[in-house]
Tab-separated table of C-alpha atoms in Angstrom:
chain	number	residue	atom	x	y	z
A	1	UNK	CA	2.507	-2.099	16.235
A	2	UNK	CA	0.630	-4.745	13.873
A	3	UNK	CA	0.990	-6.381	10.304
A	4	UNK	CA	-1.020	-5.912	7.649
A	5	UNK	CA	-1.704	-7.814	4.228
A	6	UNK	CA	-0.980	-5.806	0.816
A	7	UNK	CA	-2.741	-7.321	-2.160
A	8	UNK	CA	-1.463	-6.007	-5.144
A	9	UNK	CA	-2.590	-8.398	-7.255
A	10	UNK	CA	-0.437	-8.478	-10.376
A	11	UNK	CA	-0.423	-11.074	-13.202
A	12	UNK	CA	2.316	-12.146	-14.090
A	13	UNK	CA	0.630	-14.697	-16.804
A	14	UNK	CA	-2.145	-14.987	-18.917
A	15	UNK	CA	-2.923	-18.499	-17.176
A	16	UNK	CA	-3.884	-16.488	-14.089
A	17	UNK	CA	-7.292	-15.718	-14.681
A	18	UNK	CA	-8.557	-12.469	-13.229
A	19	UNK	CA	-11.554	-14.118	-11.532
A	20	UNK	CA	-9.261	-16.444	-10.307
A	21	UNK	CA	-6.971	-14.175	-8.706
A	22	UNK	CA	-9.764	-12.323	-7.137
A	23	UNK	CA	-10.959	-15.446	-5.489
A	24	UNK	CA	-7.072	-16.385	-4.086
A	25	UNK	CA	-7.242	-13.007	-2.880
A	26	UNK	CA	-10.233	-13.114	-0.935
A	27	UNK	CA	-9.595	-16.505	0.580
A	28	UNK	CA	-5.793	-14.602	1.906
A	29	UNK	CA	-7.513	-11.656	3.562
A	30	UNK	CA	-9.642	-14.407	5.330
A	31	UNK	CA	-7.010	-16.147	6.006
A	32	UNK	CA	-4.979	-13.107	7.021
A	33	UNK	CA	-7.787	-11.922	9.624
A	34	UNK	CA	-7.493	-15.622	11.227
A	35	UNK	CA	-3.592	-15.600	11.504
A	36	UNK	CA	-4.488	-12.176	13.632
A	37	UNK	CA	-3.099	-9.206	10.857
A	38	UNK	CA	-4.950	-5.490	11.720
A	39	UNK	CA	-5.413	-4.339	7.848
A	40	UNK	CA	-6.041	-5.602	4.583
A	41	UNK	CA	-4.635	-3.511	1.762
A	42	UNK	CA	-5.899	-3.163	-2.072
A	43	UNK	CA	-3.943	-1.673	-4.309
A	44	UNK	CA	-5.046	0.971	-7.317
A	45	UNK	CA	-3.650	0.705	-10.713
A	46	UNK	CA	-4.699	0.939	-14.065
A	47	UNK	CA	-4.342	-0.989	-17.756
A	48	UNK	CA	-1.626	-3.032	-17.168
A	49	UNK	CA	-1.016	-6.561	-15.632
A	50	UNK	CA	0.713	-5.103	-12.742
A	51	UNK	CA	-2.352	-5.203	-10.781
A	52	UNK	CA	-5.899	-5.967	-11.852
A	53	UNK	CA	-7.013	-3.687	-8.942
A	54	UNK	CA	-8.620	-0.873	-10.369
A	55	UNK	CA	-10.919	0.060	-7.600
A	56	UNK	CA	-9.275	-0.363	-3.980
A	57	UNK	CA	-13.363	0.384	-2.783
A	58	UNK	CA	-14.761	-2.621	-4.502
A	59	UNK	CA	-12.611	-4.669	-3.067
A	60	UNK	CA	-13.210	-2.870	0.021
A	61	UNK	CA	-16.870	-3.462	-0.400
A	62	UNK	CA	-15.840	-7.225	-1.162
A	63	UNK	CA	-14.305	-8.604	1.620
A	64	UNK	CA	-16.683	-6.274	4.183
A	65	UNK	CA	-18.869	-9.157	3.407
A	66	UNK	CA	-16.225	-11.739	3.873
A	67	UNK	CA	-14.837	-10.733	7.018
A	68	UNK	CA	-15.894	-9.545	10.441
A	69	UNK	CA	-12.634	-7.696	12.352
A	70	UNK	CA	-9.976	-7.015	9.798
A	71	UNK	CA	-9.642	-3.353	8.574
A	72	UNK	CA	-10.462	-3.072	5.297
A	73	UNK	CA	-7.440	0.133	3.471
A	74	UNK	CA	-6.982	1.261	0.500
A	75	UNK	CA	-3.526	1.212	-0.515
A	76	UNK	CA	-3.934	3.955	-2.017
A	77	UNK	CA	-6.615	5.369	-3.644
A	78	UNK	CA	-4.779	7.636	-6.301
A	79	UNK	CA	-6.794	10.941	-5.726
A	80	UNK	CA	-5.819	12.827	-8.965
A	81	UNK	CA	-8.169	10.457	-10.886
A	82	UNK	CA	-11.519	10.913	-8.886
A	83	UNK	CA	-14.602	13.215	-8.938
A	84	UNK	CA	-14.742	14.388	-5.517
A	85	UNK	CA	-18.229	14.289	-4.826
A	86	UNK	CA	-18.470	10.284	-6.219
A	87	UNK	CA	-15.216	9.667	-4.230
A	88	UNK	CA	-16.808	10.829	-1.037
A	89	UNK	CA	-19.972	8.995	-1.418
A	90	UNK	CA	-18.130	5.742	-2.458
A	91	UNK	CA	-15.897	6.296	0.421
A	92	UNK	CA	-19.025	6.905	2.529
A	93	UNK	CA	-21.012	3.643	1.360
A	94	UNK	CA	-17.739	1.223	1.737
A	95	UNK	CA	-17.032	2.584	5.523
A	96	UNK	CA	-20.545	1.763	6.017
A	97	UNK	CA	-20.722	-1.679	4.238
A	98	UNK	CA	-17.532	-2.413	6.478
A	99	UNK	CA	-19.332	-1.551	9.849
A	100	UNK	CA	-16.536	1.188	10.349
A	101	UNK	CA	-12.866	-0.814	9.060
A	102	UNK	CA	-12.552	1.384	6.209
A	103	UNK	CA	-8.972	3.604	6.229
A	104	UNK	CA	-8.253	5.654	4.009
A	105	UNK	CA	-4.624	5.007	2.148
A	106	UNK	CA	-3.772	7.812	-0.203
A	107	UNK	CA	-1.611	8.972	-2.749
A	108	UNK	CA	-0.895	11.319	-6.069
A	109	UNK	CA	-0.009	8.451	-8.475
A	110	UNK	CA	3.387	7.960	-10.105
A	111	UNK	CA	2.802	6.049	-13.424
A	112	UNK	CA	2.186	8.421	-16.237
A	113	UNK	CA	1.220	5.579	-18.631
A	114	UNK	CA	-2.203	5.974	-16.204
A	115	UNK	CA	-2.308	9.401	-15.971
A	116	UNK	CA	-2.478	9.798	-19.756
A	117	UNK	CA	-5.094	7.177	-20.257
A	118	UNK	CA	-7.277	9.438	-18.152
A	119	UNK	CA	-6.506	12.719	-19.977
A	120	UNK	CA	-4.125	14.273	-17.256
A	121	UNK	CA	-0.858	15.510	-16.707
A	122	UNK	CA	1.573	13.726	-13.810
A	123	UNK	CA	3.154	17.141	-13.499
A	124	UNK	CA	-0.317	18.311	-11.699
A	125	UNK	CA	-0.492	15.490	-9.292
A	126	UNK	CA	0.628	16.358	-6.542
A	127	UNK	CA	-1.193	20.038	-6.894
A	128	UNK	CA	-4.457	18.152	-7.598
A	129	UNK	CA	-3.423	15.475	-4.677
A	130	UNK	CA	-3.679	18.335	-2.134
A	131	UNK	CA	-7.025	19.794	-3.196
A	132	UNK	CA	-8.648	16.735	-3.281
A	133	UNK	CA	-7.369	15.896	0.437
A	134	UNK	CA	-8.785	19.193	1.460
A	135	UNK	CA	-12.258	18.331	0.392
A	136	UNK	CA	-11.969	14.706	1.997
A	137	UNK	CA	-11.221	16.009	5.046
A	138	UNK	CA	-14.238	18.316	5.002
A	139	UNK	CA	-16.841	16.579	3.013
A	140	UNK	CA	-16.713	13.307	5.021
A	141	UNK	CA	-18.251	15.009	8.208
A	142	UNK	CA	-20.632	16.984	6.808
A	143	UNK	CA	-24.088	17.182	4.864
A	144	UNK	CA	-23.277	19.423	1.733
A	145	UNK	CA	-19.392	20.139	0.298
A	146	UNK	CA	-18.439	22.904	-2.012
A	147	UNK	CA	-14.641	23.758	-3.447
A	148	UNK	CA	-13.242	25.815	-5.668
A	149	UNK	CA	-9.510	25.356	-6.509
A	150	UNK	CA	-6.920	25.347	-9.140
A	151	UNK	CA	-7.853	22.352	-10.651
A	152	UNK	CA	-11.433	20.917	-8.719
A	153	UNK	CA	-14.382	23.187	-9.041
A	154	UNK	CA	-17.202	21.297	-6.969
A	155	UNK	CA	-20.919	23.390	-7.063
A	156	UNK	CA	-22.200	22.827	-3.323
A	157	UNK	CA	-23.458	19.308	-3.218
A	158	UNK	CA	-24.903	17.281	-0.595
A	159	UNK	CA	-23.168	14.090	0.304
A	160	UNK	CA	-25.941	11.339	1.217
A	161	UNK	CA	-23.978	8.751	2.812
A	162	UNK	CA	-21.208	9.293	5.860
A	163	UNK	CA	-18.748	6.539	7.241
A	164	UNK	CA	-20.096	5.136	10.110
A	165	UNK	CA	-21.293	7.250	13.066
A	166	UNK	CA	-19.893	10.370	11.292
A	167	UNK	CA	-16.059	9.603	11.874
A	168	UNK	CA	-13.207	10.824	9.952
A	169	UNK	CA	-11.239	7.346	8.901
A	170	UNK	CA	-7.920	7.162	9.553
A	171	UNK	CA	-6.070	8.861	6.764
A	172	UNK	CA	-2.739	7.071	5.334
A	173	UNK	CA	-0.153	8.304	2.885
A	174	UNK	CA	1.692	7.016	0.269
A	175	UNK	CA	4.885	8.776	-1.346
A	176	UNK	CA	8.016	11.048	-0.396
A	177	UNK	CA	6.834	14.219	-1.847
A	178	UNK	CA	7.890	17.253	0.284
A	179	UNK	CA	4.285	18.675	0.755
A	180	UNK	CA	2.235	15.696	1.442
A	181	UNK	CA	4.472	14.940	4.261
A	182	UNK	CA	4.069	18.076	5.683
A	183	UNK	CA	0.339	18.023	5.479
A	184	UNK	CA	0.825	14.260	7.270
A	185	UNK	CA	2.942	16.341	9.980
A	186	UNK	CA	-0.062	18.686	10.383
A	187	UNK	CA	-2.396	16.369	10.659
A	188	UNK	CA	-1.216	13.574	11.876
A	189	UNK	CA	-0.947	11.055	9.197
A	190	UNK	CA	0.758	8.211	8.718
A	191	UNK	CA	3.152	7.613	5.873
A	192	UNK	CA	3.186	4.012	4.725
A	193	UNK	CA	6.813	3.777	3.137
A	194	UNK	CA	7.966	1.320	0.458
A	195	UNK	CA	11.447	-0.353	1.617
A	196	UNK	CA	11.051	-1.884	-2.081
A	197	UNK	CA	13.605	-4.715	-2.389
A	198	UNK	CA	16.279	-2.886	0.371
A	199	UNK	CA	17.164	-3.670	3.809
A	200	UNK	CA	15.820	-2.111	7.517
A	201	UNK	CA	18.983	0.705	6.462
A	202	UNK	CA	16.839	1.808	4.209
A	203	UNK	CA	13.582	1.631	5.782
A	204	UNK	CA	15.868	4.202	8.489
A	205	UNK	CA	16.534	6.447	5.956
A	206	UNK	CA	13.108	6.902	5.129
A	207	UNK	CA	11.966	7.407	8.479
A	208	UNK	CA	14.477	9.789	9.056
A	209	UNK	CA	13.295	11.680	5.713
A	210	UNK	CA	9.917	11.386	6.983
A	211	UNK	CA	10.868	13.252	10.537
A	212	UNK	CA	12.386	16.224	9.062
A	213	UNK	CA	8.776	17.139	7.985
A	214	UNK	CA	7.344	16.585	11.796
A	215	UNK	CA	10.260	18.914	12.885
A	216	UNK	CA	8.992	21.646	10.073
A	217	UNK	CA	5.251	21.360	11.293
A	218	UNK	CA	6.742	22.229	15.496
A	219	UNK	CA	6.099	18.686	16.127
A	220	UNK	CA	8.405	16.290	17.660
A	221	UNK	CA	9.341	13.360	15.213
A	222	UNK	CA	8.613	10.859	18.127
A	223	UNK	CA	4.989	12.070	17.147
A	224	UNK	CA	5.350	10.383	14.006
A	225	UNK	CA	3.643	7.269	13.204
A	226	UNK	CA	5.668	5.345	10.511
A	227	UNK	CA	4.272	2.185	8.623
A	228	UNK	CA	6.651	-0.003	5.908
A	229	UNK	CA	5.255	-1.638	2.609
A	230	UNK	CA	7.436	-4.696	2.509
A	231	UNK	CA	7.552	-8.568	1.403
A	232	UNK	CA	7.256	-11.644	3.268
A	233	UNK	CA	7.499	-15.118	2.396
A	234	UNK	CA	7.978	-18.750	4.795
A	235	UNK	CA	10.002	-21.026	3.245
A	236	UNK	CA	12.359	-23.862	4.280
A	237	UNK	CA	14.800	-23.774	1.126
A	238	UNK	CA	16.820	-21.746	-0.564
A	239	UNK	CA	15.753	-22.636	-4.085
A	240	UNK	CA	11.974	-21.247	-2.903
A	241	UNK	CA	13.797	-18.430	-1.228
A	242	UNK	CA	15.167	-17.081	-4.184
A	243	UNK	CA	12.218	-17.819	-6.361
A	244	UNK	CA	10.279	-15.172	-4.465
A	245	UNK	CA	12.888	-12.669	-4.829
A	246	UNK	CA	12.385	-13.423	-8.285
A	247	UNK	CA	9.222	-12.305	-8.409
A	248	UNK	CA	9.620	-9.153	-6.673
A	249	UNK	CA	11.767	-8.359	-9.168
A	250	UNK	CA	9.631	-8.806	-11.715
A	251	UNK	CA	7.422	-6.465	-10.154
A	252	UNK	CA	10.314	-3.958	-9.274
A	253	UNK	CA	10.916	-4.280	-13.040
A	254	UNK	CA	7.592	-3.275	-14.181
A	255	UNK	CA	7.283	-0.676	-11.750
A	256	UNK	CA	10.507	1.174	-12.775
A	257	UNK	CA	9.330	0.531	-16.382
A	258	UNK	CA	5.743	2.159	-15.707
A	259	UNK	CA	7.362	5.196	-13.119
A	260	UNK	CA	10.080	5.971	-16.196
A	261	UNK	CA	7.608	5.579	-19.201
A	262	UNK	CA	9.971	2.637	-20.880
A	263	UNK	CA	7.030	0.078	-20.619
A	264	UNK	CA	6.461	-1.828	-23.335
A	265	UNK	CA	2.623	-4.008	-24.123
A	266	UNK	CA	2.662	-7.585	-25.491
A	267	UNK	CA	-0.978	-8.770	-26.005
A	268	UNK	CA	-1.815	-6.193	-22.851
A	269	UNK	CA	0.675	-7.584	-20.985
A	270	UNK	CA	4.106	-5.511	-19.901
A	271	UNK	CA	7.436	-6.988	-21.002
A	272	UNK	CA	9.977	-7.695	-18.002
A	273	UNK	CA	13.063	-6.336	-18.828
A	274	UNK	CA	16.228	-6.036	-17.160
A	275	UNK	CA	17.236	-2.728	-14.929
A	276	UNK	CA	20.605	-1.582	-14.658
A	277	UNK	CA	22.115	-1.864	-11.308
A	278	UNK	CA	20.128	-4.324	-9.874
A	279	UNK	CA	20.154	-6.432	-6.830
A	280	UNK	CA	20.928	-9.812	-7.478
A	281	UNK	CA	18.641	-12.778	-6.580
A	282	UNK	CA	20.930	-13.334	-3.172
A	283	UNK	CA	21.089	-9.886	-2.147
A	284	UNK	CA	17.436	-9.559	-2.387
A	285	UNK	CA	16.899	-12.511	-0.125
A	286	UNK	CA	19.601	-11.388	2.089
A	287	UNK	CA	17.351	-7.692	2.377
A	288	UNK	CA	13.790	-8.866	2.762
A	289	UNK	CA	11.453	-10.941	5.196
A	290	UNK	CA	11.847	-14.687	3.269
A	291	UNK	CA	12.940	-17.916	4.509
A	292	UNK	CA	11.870	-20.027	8.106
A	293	UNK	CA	9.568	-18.899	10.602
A	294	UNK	CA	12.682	-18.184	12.465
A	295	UNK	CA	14.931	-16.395	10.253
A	296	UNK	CA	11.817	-14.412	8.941
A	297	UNK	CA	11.238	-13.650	12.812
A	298	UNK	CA	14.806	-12.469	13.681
A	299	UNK	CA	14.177	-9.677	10.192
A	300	UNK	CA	11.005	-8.207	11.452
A	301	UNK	CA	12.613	-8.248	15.028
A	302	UNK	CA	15.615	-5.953	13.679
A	303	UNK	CA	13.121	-3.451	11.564
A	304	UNK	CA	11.089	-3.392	14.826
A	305	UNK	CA	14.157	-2.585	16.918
A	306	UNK	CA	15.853	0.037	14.495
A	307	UNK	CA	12.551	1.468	13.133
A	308	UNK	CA	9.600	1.101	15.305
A	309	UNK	CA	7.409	1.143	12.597
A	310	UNK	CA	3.286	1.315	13.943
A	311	UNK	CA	2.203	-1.131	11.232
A	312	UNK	CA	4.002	-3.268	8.724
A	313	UNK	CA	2.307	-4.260	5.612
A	314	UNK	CA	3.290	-7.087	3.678
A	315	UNK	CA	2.887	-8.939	0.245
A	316	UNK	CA	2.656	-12.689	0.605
A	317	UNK	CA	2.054	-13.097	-3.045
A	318	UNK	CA	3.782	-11.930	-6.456
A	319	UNK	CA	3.912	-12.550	-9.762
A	320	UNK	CA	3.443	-16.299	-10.086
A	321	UNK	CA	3.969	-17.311	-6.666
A	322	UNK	CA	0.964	-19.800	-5.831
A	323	UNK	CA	-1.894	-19.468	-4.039
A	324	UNK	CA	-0.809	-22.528	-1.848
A	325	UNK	CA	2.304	-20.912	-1.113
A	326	UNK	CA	0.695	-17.640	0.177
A	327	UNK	CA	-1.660	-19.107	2.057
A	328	UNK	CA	1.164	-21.492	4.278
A	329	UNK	CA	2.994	-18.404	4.481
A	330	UNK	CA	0.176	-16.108	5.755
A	331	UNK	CA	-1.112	-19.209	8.317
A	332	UNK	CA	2.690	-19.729	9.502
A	333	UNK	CA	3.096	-16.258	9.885
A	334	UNK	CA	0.375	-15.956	11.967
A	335	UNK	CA	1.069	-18.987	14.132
A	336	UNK	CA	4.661	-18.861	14.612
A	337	UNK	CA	6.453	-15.577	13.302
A	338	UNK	CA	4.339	-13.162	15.346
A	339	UNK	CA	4.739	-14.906	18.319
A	340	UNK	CA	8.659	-15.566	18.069
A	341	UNK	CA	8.664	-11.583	16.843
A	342	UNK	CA	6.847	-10.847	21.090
A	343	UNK	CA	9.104	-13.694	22.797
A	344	UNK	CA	11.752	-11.725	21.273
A	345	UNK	CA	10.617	-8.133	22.338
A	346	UNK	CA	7.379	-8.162	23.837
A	347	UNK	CA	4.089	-7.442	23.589
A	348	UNK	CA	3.528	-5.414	19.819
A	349	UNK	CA	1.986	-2.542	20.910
A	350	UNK	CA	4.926	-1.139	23.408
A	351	UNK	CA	6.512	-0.547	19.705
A	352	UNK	CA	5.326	2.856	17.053
């Protein structure tokens, strides 16, 4: 198994600066790739300050220039909202610009405040999801693509520019809805799972969600390869502990808000409000990957034991948690966690 960075990159004020979050960003995915992390992550979202990451591909395209050995995903590219013959190409001309790092994260979307600002209907996007995965997977490897569907009519149109050598990238996805699993089963995809601000008893569940769909396709479930979407964060107090999970609740907030349509705008920014129900500061601590190198080890030692996850991809930064901050955490991370995490259990890749 091996770690991987998520950038989501949310604002959480109107002091951070888009350009300057882009540049923090960069400067962690270099950093990230020196601490020894497989894949980089960009997220996709759309007019709100949850992220400012409209185009996982550009940053793709980015940081191919920036780096030299760190995959470059996107996490996820939300199909339902692309022409498939520009996605393709674009997909095409990053893999190439990245020498061959590109994978391919996707996923149907589950904010209809986006859906609507594009003119579609989050009741089709799963439908759409699935046709537009069919013509990936055939119009990466070869000269001309044509498709005719329920929602994606595409006249016969040649496609320019491949990935590198011709390859298929590694295909990721995002979500818990019944058929895209099953496709994942049948083709052997990975699902990247959210453990959102829960413990590795969640993370379990999931997996053992995820299974049931490797057992429908005839396939074994140990034939699944499972990756997590989590948090991490180095820290040597409590106060700083807890000021993380802060943060991720502010983002948990604004996700809930944007999945449930109850988002409200401020001067283009979304108002936090509070949920119902949720954890408290302490229990989200007590659930996710913060505090010292060793405490953070001995967590991602008992997800690795109980889950055996093949990746595990992690946000260093949220909201307003510094640049400073993320970039200590990332370095220790690299430098102390990891190898704790193989004293503890051995070499990585005996694990997924």
């Amino acid at each position: 198994m091996d770690f991987g960075l998520f950038c989501l990159m949310n604002q959480r004020s109107t002091s951070q600066s888009a350009q300057a979050i882009l540049s923090q960003t960069s400067e962690q995915v270099k950093a990230a790739e020196t601490a020894g992390f497989k894949t980089a992550w960009f997220a996709e979202h759309h007019f709100s300050n949850y992220s400012l990451t409209p185009s996982p591909l550009l940053m793709v395209a980015n940081m191919a220039a920036l780096t030299t050995k760190i995959q470059l995903g996107t996490g996820v590219l939300v199909l339902p909202l692309y022409h498939p013959a520009r996605l393709l190409a674009e997909i095409g001309m990053a893999d190439q610009m990245a020498q061959g790092r590109l994978v391919l994260g996707i996923g149907s979307g589950y904010q209809p405040f986006e859906f609507e600002r594009f003119g579609l209907d989050l009741e089709e996007a799963k439908d759409r999801t699935l046709e537009m995965l069919e013509i990936i997977e055939g119009g990466l490897t070869r000269s001309e693509i044509s498709f005719r569907g329920t929602y994606i009519h595409q006249a016969e149109t040649q496609i320019n520019v491949h990935p590198l050598d011709n390859r298929m990238p590694d295909i990721w996805i995002a979500g818990g809805h019944p058929e895209l699993l099953l496709k994942a089963a049948e083709h052997n995809y990975t699902p990247i799972i959210t453990g959102r601000l829960f413990g590795p008893e969640f993370l379990v569940e999931q997996k053992d969600y995820c299974s049931q769909f490797w057992t429908q396709s005839g396939k074994s479930p140990e034939q699944l390869n499972f990756a997590t979407l989590g948090a991490a964060h180095i820290c040597n107090s409590k106060a700083e502990a807890r000021d993380f999970a802060e943060n991720l609740r502010f983002q948990a907030r604004l996700a809930y808000q944007l999945r449930h349509r109850t988002e409200v705008l401020e001067n283009g920014m979304l108002v936090e409000s509070p949920l119902e129900n949720e954890l408290s500061l302490d229990e989200i601590v007590n659930n996710i990957i913060v505090g010292d190198a060793e405490t953070c080890a001995e967590k991602c030692v008992e997800i690795i034991r109980r889950v055996k996850p093949v990746h595990m991809a992690l946000y260093f930064t949220i909201g307003n948690i510094s640049h400073v901050r993320a970039m200590q955490s990332i370095e220790v991370f690299g430098s102390q966690v990891i190898p704790a995490i193989e004293k503890e259990v051995g070499p990585l890749d005996q694990f997924g």
